[in-house]
């Protein structure tokens, strides 16, 4: 029986141009970063870092929800969410990028939780991906809460917060 780490490594390396070389590299730690093709096993929605970090926290806090892999690119100030591949999908929004068939992402080994490029939520090898509708809702909520907390330009255009919707504290928590 394969360990969770081995399943995750196999699953993620399958998206590389040369899965065997990628898998061997990650197993022996020669280099940690490989280019992986989007559009086969998953697509990637990337957003600005602050929004993505907040949305990732909201996803992980949802009871019963198992978010898919989430990747942080600290140098590029982006957070990427792996979602099911959908060639007809359209993701629109300020600085939202959608990587699908024909696109590539740089990714470290699935166990990498440190460095400039690392997994906030690592792949577990099960193929779990974040449902697009859930991601859309979480990103919307994160954007609204960040705008309210920081008085961003969007704040004027937001509807009043519902009574059951939590406000952010001064330290950015919920």
mmCIF file with all atom_site columns, C-alpha atoms in Angstrom:
data_model
loop_
_atom_site.group_PDB
_atom_site.id
_atom_site.type_symbol
_atom_site.label_atom_id
_atom_site.label_alt_id
_atom_site.label_comp_id
_atom_site.label_asym_id
_atom_site.label_entity_id
_atom_site.label_seq_id
_atom_site.pdbx_PDB_ins_code
_atom_site.Cartn_x
_atom_site.Cartn_y
_atom_site.Cartn_z
_atom_site.occupancy
_atom_site.B_iso_or_equiv
_atom_site.pdbx_formal_charge
_atom_site.auth_seq_id
_atom_site.auth_comp_id
_atom_site.auth_asym_id
_atom_site.auth_atom_id
_atom_site.pdbx_PDB_model_num
ATOM 1   C CA . UNK A 1 1   ? 0.000   0.000  0.000   1.00 0.00 ? 1   UNK A CA 1
ATOM 2   C CA . UNK A 1 2   ? 1.345   3.426  -0.971  1.00 0.00 ? 2   UNK A CA 1
ATOM 3   C CA . UNK A 1 3   ? 1.829   6.101  1.647   1.00 0.00 ? 3   UNK A CA 1
ATOM 4   C CA . UNK A 1 4   ? -0.046  9.398  1.352   1.00 0.00 ? 4   UNK A CA 1
ATOM 5   C CA . UNK A 1 5   ? 3.236   11.130 0.444   1.00 0.00 ? 5   UNK A CA 1
ATOM 6   C CA . UNK A 1 6   ? 3.971   8.610  -2.337  1.00 0.00 ? 6   UNK A CA 1
ATOM 7   C CA . UNK A 1 7   ? 0.415   8.916  -3.710  1.00 0.00 ? 7   UNK A CA 1
ATOM 8   C CA . UNK A 1 8   ? 0.717   12.716 -3.655  1.00 0.00 ? 8   UNK A CA 1
ATOM 9   C CA . UNK A 1 9   ? 4.079   12.585 -5.399  1.00 0.00 ? 9   UNK A CA 1
ATOM 10  C CA . UNK A 1 10  ? 2.756   10.241 -8.116  1.00 0.00 ? 10  UNK A CA 1
ATOM 11  C CA . UNK A 1 11  ? -0.405  12.300 -8.616  1.00 0.00 ? 11  UNK A CA 1
ATOM 12  C CA . UNK A 1 12  ? 1.415   15.622 -8.905  1.00 0.00 ? 12  UNK A CA 1
ATOM 13  C CA . UNK A 1 13  ? 4.337   14.310 -11.005 1.00 0.00 ? 13  UNK A CA 1
ATOM 14  C CA . UNK A 1 14  ? 1.852   12.870 -13.533 1.00 0.00 ? 14  UNK A CA 1
ATOM 15  C CA . UNK A 1 15  ? 1.301   16.447 -14.768 1.00 0.00 ? 15  UNK A CA 1
ATOM 16  C CA . UNK A 1 16  ? 4.997   16.937 -15.626 1.00 0.00 ? 16  UNK A CA 1
ATOM 17  C CA . UNK A 1 17  ? 6.331   16.634 -19.169 1.00 0.00 ? 17  UNK A CA 1
ATOM 18  C CA . UNK A 1 18  ? 8.505   13.754 -17.934 1.00 0.00 ? 18  UNK A CA 1
ATOM 19  C CA . UNK A 1 19  ? 6.654   12.318 -14.904 1.00 0.00 ? 19  UNK A CA 1
ATOM 20  C CA . UNK A 1 20  ? 9.354   9.753  -14.154 1.00 0.00 ? 20  UNK A CA 1
ATOM 21  C CA . UNK A 1 21  ? 12.154  12.344 -14.058 1.00 0.00 ? 21  UNK A CA 1
ATOM 22  C CA . UNK A 1 22  ? 10.010  14.650 -11.932 1.00 0.00 ? 22  UNK A CA 1
ATOM 23  C CA . UNK A 1 23  ? 9.139   11.867 -9.494  1.00 0.00 ? 23  UNK A CA 1
ATOM 24  C CA . UNK A 1 24  ? 12.778  10.718 -9.263  1.00 0.00 ? 24  UNK A CA 1
ATOM 25  C CA . UNK A 1 25  ? 13.944  14.283 -8.751  1.00 0.00 ? 25  UNK A CA 1
ATOM 26  C CA . UNK A 1 26  ? 11.472  14.900 -5.933  1.00 0.00 ? 26  UNK A CA 1
ATOM 27  C CA . UNK A 1 27  ? 12.272  11.567 -4.287  1.00 0.00 ? 27  UNK A CA 1
ATOM 28  C CA . UNK A 1 28  ? 16.010  12.329 -4.308  1.00 0.00 ? 28  UNK A CA 1
ATOM 29  C CA . UNK A 1 29  ? 15.738  16.064 -3.646  1.00 0.00 ? 29  UNK A CA 1
ATOM 30  C CA . UNK A 1 30  ? 18.010  17.132 -6.527  1.00 0.00 ? 30  UNK A CA 1
ATOM 31  C CA . UNK A 1 31  ? 15.848  20.132 -7.462  1.00 0.00 ? 31  UNK A CA 1
ATOM 32  C CA . UNK A 1 32  ? 12.555  21.009 -5.931  1.00 0.00 ? 32  UNK A CA 1
ATOM 33  C CA . UNK A 1 33  ? 10.725  22.856 -8.704  1.00 0.00 ? 33  UNK A CA 1
ATOM 34  C CA . UNK A 1 34  ? 9.158   21.368 -11.854 1.00 0.00 ? 34  UNK A CA 1
ATOM 35  C CA . UNK A 1 35  ? 6.836   22.690 -14.536 1.00 0.00 ? 35  UNK A CA 1
ATOM 36  C CA . UNK A 1 36  ? 3.461   20.966 -14.445 1.00 0.00 ? 36  UNK A CA 1
ATOM 37  C CA . UNK A 1 37  ? 0.818   21.084 -17.155 1.00 0.00 ? 37  UNK A CA 1
ATOM 38  C CA . UNK A 1 38  ? -2.599  22.445 -16.272 1.00 0.00 ? 38  UNK A CA 1
ATOM 39  C CA . UNK A 1 39  ? -5.778  21.276 -17.952 1.00 0.00 ? 39  UNK A CA 1
ATOM 40  C CA . UNK A 1 40  ? -5.444  17.508 -17.569 1.00 0.00 ? 40  UNK A CA 1
ATOM 41  C CA . UNK A 1 41  ? -5.849  16.643 -13.902 1.00 0.00 ? 41  UNK A CA 1
ATOM 42  C CA . UNK A 1 42  ? -6.543  20.154 -12.666 1.00 0.00 ? 42  UNK A CA 1
ATOM 43  C CA . UNK A 1 43  ? -6.652  23.829 -13.552 1.00 0.00 ? 43  UNK A CA 1
ATOM 44  C CA . UNK A 1 44  ? -5.298  26.614 -11.378 1.00 0.00 ? 44  UNK A CA 1
ATOM 45  C CA . UNK A 1 45  ? -6.953  29.848 -10.273 1.00 0.00 ? 45  UNK A CA 1
ATOM 46  C CA . UNK A 1 46  ? -4.376  32.343 -8.992  1.00 0.00 ? 46  UNK A CA 1
ATOM 47  C CA . UNK A 1 47  ? -5.127  35.498 -7.058  1.00 0.00 ? 47  UNK A CA 1
ATOM 48  C CA . UNK A 1 48  ? -3.077  38.199 -5.299  1.00 0.00 ? 48  UNK A CA 1
ATOM 49  C CA . UNK A 1 49  ? -1.299  36.928 -2.191  1.00 0.00 ? 49  UNK A CA 1
ATOM 50  C CA . UNK A 1 50  ? -3.273  38.790 0.500   1.00 0.00 ? 50  UNK A CA 1
ATOM 51  C CA . UNK A 1 51  ? -6.618  37.731 -0.960  1.00 0.00 ? 51  UNK A CA 1
ATOM 52  C CA . UNK A 1 52  ? -5.422  34.164 -1.520  1.00 0.00 ? 52  UNK A CA 1
ATOM 53  C CA . UNK A 1 53  ? -4.030  33.717 1.983   1.00 0.00 ? 53  UNK A CA 1
ATOM 54  C CA . UNK A 1 54  ? -7.268  34.961 3.511   1.00 0.00 ? 54  UNK A CA 1
ATOM 55  C CA . UNK A 1 55  ? -9.368  32.780 1.200   1.00 0.00 ? 55  UNK A CA 1
ATOM 56  C CA . UNK A 1 56  ? -7.205  29.725 2.007   1.00 0.00 ? 56  UNK A CA 1
ATOM 57  C CA . UNK A 1 57  ? -7.794  30.334 5.724   1.00 0.00 ? 57  UNK A CA 1
ATOM 58  C CA . UNK A 1 58  ? -11.539 30.605 5.124   1.00 0.00 ? 58  UNK A CA 1
ATOM 59  C CA . UNK A 1 59  ? -11.536 27.365 3.106   1.00 0.00 ? 59  UNK A CA 1
ATOM 60  C CA . UNK A 1 60  ? -9.677  25.440 5.793   1.00 0.00 ? 60  UNK A CA 1
ATOM 61  C CA . UNK A 1 61  ? -12.022 26.761 8.486   1.00 0.00 ? 61  UNK A CA 1
ATOM 62  C CA . UNK A 1 62  ? -15.162 25.500 6.736   1.00 0.00 ? 62  UNK A CA 1
ATOM 63  C CA . UNK A 1 63  ? -16.584 22.515 8.607   1.00 0.00 ? 63  UNK A CA 1
ATOM 64  C CA . UNK A 1 64  ? -16.658 19.377 6.516   1.00 0.00 ? 64  UNK A CA 1
ATOM 65  C CA . UNK A 1 65  ? -14.890 20.992 3.556   1.00 0.00 ? 65  UNK A CA 1
ATOM 66  C CA . UNK A 1 66  ? -11.660 19.453 2.310   1.00 0.00 ? 66  UNK A CA 1
ATOM 67  C CA . UNK A 1 67  ? -9.943  22.070 0.151   1.00 0.00 ? 67  UNK A CA 1
ATOM 68  C CA . UNK A 1 68  ? -7.774  20.949 -2.703  1.00 0.00 ? 68  UNK A CA 1
ATOM 69  C CA . UNK A 1 69  ? -4.107  21.854 -2.953  1.00 0.00 ? 69  UNK A CA 1
ATOM 70  C CA . UNK A 1 70  ? -3.178  25.512 -2.478  1.00 0.00 ? 70  UNK A CA 1
ATOM 71  C CA . UNK A 1 71  ? 0.190   26.849 -3.644  1.00 0.00 ? 71  UNK A CA 1
ATOM 72  C CA . UNK A 1 72  ? 1.928   30.029 -2.445  1.00 0.00 ? 72  UNK A CA 1
ATOM 73  C CA . UNK A 1 73  ? 4.357   31.867 -4.719  1.00 0.00 ? 73  UNK A CA 1
ATOM 74  C CA . UNK A 1 74  ? 5.842   34.391 -2.288  1.00 0.00 ? 74  UNK A CA 1
ATOM 75  C CA . UNK A 1 75  ? 8.115   35.952 -4.930  1.00 0.00 ? 75  UNK A CA 1
ATOM 76  C CA . UNK A 1 76  ? 5.252   36.502 -7.355  1.00 0.00 ? 76  UNK A CA 1
ATOM 77  C CA . UNK A 1 77  ? 2.872   37.420 -4.518  1.00 0.00 ? 77  UNK A CA 1
ATOM 78  C CA . UNK A 1 78  ? 0.268   34.928 -5.793  1.00 0.00 ? 78  UNK A CA 1
ATOM 79  C CA . UNK A 1 79  ? -1.749  32.065 -4.322  1.00 0.00 ? 79  UNK A CA 1
ATOM 80  C CA . UNK A 1 80  ? -2.950  29.279 -6.603  1.00 0.00 ? 80  UNK A CA 1
ATOM 81  C CA . UNK A 1 81  ? -5.934  27.008 -5.975  1.00 0.00 ? 81  UNK A CA 1
ATOM 82  C CA . UNK A 1 82  ? -6.143  23.704 -7.849  1.00 0.00 ? 82  UNK A CA 1
ATOM 83  C CA . UNK A 1 83  ? -9.647  23.218 -9.239  1.00 0.00 ? 83  UNK A CA 1
ATOM 84  C CA . UNK A 1 84  ? -11.181 20.606 -11.573 1.00 0.00 ? 84  UNK A CA 1
ATOM 85  C CA . UNK A 1 85  ? -10.250 21.128 -15.229 1.00 0.00 ? 85  UNK A CA 1
ATOM 86  C CA . UNK A 1 86  ? -12.978 22.930 -17.140 1.00 0.00 ? 86  UNK A CA 1
ATOM 87  C CA . UNK A 1 87  ? -12.007 24.223 -20.575 1.00 0.00 ? 87  UNK A CA 1
ATOM 88  C CA . UNK A 1 88  ? -15.162 26.334 -20.834 1.00 0.00 ? 88  UNK A CA 1
ATOM 89  C CA . UNK A 1 89  ? -14.669 28.011 -17.440 1.00 0.00 ? 89  UNK A CA 1
ATOM 90  C CA . UNK A 1 90  ? -14.304 31.755 -17.154 1.00 0.00 ? 90  UNK A CA 1
ATOM 91  C CA . UNK A 1 91  ? -12.781 33.326 -14.066 1.00 0.00 ? 91  UNK A CA 1
ATOM 92  C CA . UNK A 1 92  ? -13.079 37.085 -14.036 1.00 0.00 ? 92  UNK A CA 1
ATOM 93  C CA . UNK A 1 93  ? -12.056 39.593 -11.444 1.00 0.00 ? 93  UNK A CA 1
ATOM 94  C CA . UNK A 1 94  ? -9.341  42.046 -10.601 1.00 0.00 ? 94  UNK A CA 1
ATOM 95  C CA . UNK A 1 95  ? -6.006  40.274 -11.045 1.00 0.00 ? 95  UNK A CA 1
ATOM 96  C CA . UNK A 1 96  ? -7.550  36.769 -11.158 1.00 0.00 ? 96  UNK A CA 1
ATOM 97  C CA . UNK A 1 97  ? -5.639  34.457 -13.489 1.00 0.00 ? 97  UNK A CA 1
ATOM 98  C CA . UNK A 1 98  ? -6.870  31.135 -14.780 1.00 0.00 ? 98  UNK A CA 1
ATOM 99  C CA . UNK A 1 99  ? -4.401  28.501 -15.985 1.00 0.00 ? 99  UNK A CA 1
ATOM 100 C CA . UNK A 1 100 ? -5.904  25.685 -18.041 1.00 0.00 ? 100 UNK A CA 1
ATOM 101 C CA . UNK A 1 101 ? -4.973  23.423 -20.971 1.00 0.00 ? 101 UNK A CA 1
ATOM 102 C CA . UNK A 1 102 ? -1.841  24.716 -22.664 1.00 0.00 ? 102 UNK A CA 1
ATOM 103 C CA . UNK A 1 103 ? -0.682  26.484 -19.494 1.00 0.00 ? 103 UNK A CA 1
ATOM 104 C CA . UNK A 1 104 ? 2.008   25.461 -17.031 1.00 0.00 ? 104 UNK A CA 1
ATOM 105 C CA . UNK A 1 105 ? 2.773   26.189 -13.400 1.00 0.00 ? 105 UNK A CA 1
ATOM 106 C CA . UNK A 1 106 ? 5.978   25.827 -11.410 1.00 0.00 ? 106 UNK A CA 1
ATOM 107 C CA . UNK A 1 107 ? 5.505   23.560 -8.404  1.00 0.00 ? 107 UNK A CA 1
ATOM 108 C CA . UNK A 1 108 ? 7.654   22.063 -5.666  1.00 0.00 ? 108 UNK A CA 1
ATOM 109 C CA . UNK A 1 109 ? 7.452   18.523 -4.321  1.00 0.00 ? 109 UNK A CA 1
ATOM 110 C CA . UNK A 1 110 ? 4.127   17.820 -2.593  1.00 0.00 ? 110 UNK A CA 1
ATOM 111 C CA . UNK A 1 111 ? 5.748   17.729 0.847   1.00 0.00 ? 111 UNK A CA 1
ATOM 112 C CA . UNK A 1 112 ? 7.347   21.191 0.445   1.00 0.00 ? 112 UNK A CA 1
ATOM 113 C CA . UNK A 1 113 ? 5.881   23.534 3.071   1.00 0.00 ? 113 UNK A CA 1
ATOM 114 C CA . UNK A 1 114 ? 8.696   26.135 3.121   1.00 0.00 ? 114 UNK A CA 1
ATOM 115 C CA . UNK A 1 115 ? 10.569  28.434 0.745   1.00 0.00 ? 115 UNK A CA 1
ATOM 116 C CA . UNK A 1 116 ? 9.432   31.050 -1.746  1.00 0.00 ? 116 UNK A CA 1
ATOM 117 C CA . UNK A 1 117 ? 7.272   28.488 -3.567  1.00 0.00 ? 117 UNK A CA 1
ATOM 118 C CA . UNK A 1 118 ? 5.485   26.063 -1.267  1.00 0.00 ? 118 UNK A CA 1
ATOM 119 C CA . UNK A 1 119 ? 2.199   24.320 -0.562  1.00 0.00 ? 119 UNK A CA 1
ATOM 120 C CA . UNK A 1 120 ? -0.159  25.939 1.952   1.00 0.00 ? 120 UNK A CA 1
ATOM 121 C CA . UNK A 1 121 ? -2.411  22.906 1.521   1.00 0.00 ? 121 UNK A CA 1
ATOM 122 C CA . UNK A 1 122 ? -0.343  20.103 -0.010  1.00 0.00 ? 122 UNK A CA 1
ATOM 123 C CA . UNK A 1 123 ? -1.795  17.557 -2.403  1.00 0.00 ? 123 UNK A CA 1
ATOM 124 C CA . UNK A 1 124 ? -2.646  14.318 -0.614  1.00 0.00 ? 124 UNK A CA 1
ATOM 125 C CA . UNK A 1 125 ? -2.708  12.047 -3.657  1.00 0.00 ? 125 UNK A CA 1
ATOM 126 C CA . UNK A 1 126 ? -6.458  11.474 -3.485  1.00 0.00 ? 126 UNK A CA 1
ATOM 127 C CA . UNK A 1 127 ? -7.164  13.887 -6.331  1.00 0.00 ? 127 UNK A CA 1
ATOM 128 C CA . UNK A 1 128 ? -9.162  16.220 -4.077  1.00 0.00 ? 128 UNK A CA 1
ATOM 129 C CA . UNK A 1 129 ? -9.613  19.610 -5.746  1.00 0.00 ? 129 UNK A CA 1
ATOM 130 C CA . UNK A 1 130 ? -11.377 22.734 -4.564  1.00 0.00 ? 130 UNK A CA 1
ATOM 131 C CA . UNK A 1 131 ? -14.887 22.927 -6.066  1.00 0.00 ? 131 UNK A CA 1
ATOM 132 C CA . UNK A 1 132 ? -15.064 26.062 -8.264  1.00 0.00 ? 132 UNK A CA 1
ATOM 133 C CA . UNK A 1 133 ? -18.375 27.250 -6.787  1.00 0.00 ? 133 UNK A CA 1
ATOM 134 C CA . UNK A 1 134 ? -16.943 27.001 -3.272  1.00 0.00 ? 134 UNK A CA 1
ATOM 135 C CA . UNK A 1 135 ? -13.767 28.838 -4.310  1.00 0.00 ? 135 UNK A CA 1
ATOM 136 C CA . UNK A 1 136 ? -15.807 31.574 -5.961  1.00 0.00 ? 136 UNK A CA 1
ATOM 137 C CA . UNK A 1 137 ? -17.866 32.082 -2.777  1.00 0.00 ? 137 UNK A CA 1
ATOM 138 C CA . UNK A 1 138 ? -14.812 32.082 -0.530  1.00 0.00 ? 138 UNK A CA 1
ATOM 139 C CA . UNK A 1 139 ? -12.923 34.535 -2.755  1.00 0.00 ? 139 UNK A CA 1
ATOM 140 C CA . UNK A 1 140 ? -15.958 36.829 -2.826  1.00 0.00 ? 140 UNK A CA 1
ATOM 141 C CA . UNK A 1 141 ? -16.255 36.723 0.958   1.00 0.00 ? 141 UNK A CA 1
ATOM 142 C CA . UNK A 1 142 ? -12.513 37.269 1.435   1.00 0.00 ? 142 UNK A CA 1
ATOM 143 C CA . UNK A 1 143 ? -12.525 40.233 -0.950  1.00 0.00 ? 143 UNK A CA 1
ATOM 144 C CA . UNK A 1 144 ? -15.494 41.834 0.787   1.00 0.00 ? 144 UNK A CA 1
ATOM 145 C CA . UNK A 1 145 ? -14.079 41.326 4.274   1.00 0.00 ? 145 UNK A CA 1
ATOM 146 C CA . UNK A 1 146 ? -10.649 42.638 3.307   1.00 0.00 ? 146 UNK A CA 1
ATOM 147 C CA . UNK A 1 147 ? -12.217 45.673 1.641   1.00 0.00 ? 147 UNK A CA 1
ATOM 148 C CA . UNK A 1 148 ? -14.295 46.418 4.730   1.00 0.00 ? 148 UNK A CA 1
ATOM 149 C CA . UNK A 1 149 ? -11.399 45.890 7.128   1.00 0.00 ? 149 UNK A CA 1
ATOM 150 C CA . UNK A 1 150 ? -9.031  48.084 5.182   1.00 0.00 ? 150 UNK A CA 1
ATOM 151 C CA . UNK A 1 151 ? -11.462 50.618 3.749   1.00 0.00 ? 151 UNK A CA 1
ATOM 152 C CA . UNK A 1 152 ? -10.503 49.727 0.192   1.00 0.00 ? 152 UNK A CA 1
ATOM 153 C CA . UNK A 1 153 ? -12.046 51.374 -2.848  1.00 0.00 ? 153 UNK A CA 1
ATOM 154 C CA . UNK A 1 154 ? -14.568 48.561 -3.120  1.00 0.00 ? 154 UNK A CA 1
ATOM 155 C CA . UNK A 1 155 ? -15.921 49.358 0.341   1.00 0.00 ? 155 UNK A CA 1
ATOM 156 C CA . UNK A 1 156 ? -18.265 52.071 -0.964  1.00 0.00 ? 156 UNK A CA 1
ATOM 157 C CA . UNK A 1 157 ? -19.924 49.637 -3.357  1.00 0.00 ? 157 UNK A CA 1
ATOM 158 C CA . UNK A 1 158 ? -20.528 46.771 -0.951  1.00 0.00 ? 158 UNK A CA 1
ATOM 159 C CA . UNK A 1 159 ? -23.945 46.025 0.483   1.00 0.00 ? 159 UNK A CA 1
ATOM 160 C CA . UNK A 1 160 ? -24.209 46.304 4.261   1.00 0.00 ? 160 UNK A CA 1
ATOM 161 C CA . UNK A 1 161 ? -22.936 43.241 6.136   1.00 0.00 ? 161 UNK A CA 1
ATOM 162 C CA . UNK A 1 162 ? -25.637 40.799 7.213   1.00 0.00 ? 162 UNK A CA 1
ATOM 163 C CA . UNK A 1 163 ? -26.054 40.321 10.950  1.00 0.00 ? 163 UNK A CA 1
ATOM 164 C CA . UNK A 1 164 ? -24.935 36.688 10.710  1.00 0.00 ? 164 UNK A CA 1
ATOM 165 C CA . UNK A 1 165 ? -21.789 37.609 8.761   1.00 0.00 ? 165 UNK A CA 1
ATOM 166 C CA . UNK A 1 166 ? -18.723 38.008 11.045  1.00 0.00 ? 166 UNK A CA 1
ATOM 167 C CA . UNK A 1 167 ? -16.698 41.180 10.997  1.00 0.00 ? 167 UNK A CA 1
ATOM 168 C CA . UNK A 1 168 ? -12.912 41.171 10.929  1.00 0.00 ? 168 UNK A CA 1
ATOM 169 C CA . UNK A 1 169 ? -11.046 42.126 14.047  1.00 0.00 ? 169 UNK A CA 1
ATOM 170 C CA . UNK A 1 170 ? -8.306  44.736 13.933  1.00 0.00 ? 170 UNK A CA 1
ATOM 171 C CA . UNK A 1 171 ? -5.629  42.033 13.550  1.00 0.00 ? 171 UNK A CA 1
ATOM 172 C CA . UNK A 1 172 ? -7.239  40.640 10.371  1.00 0.00 ? 172 UNK A CA 1
ATOM 173 C CA . UNK A 1 173 ? -8.818  37.590 12.016  1.00 0.00 ? 173 UNK A CA 1
ATOM 174 C CA . UNK A 1 174 ? -12.456 36.597 11.680  1.00 0.00 ? 174 UNK A CA 1
#
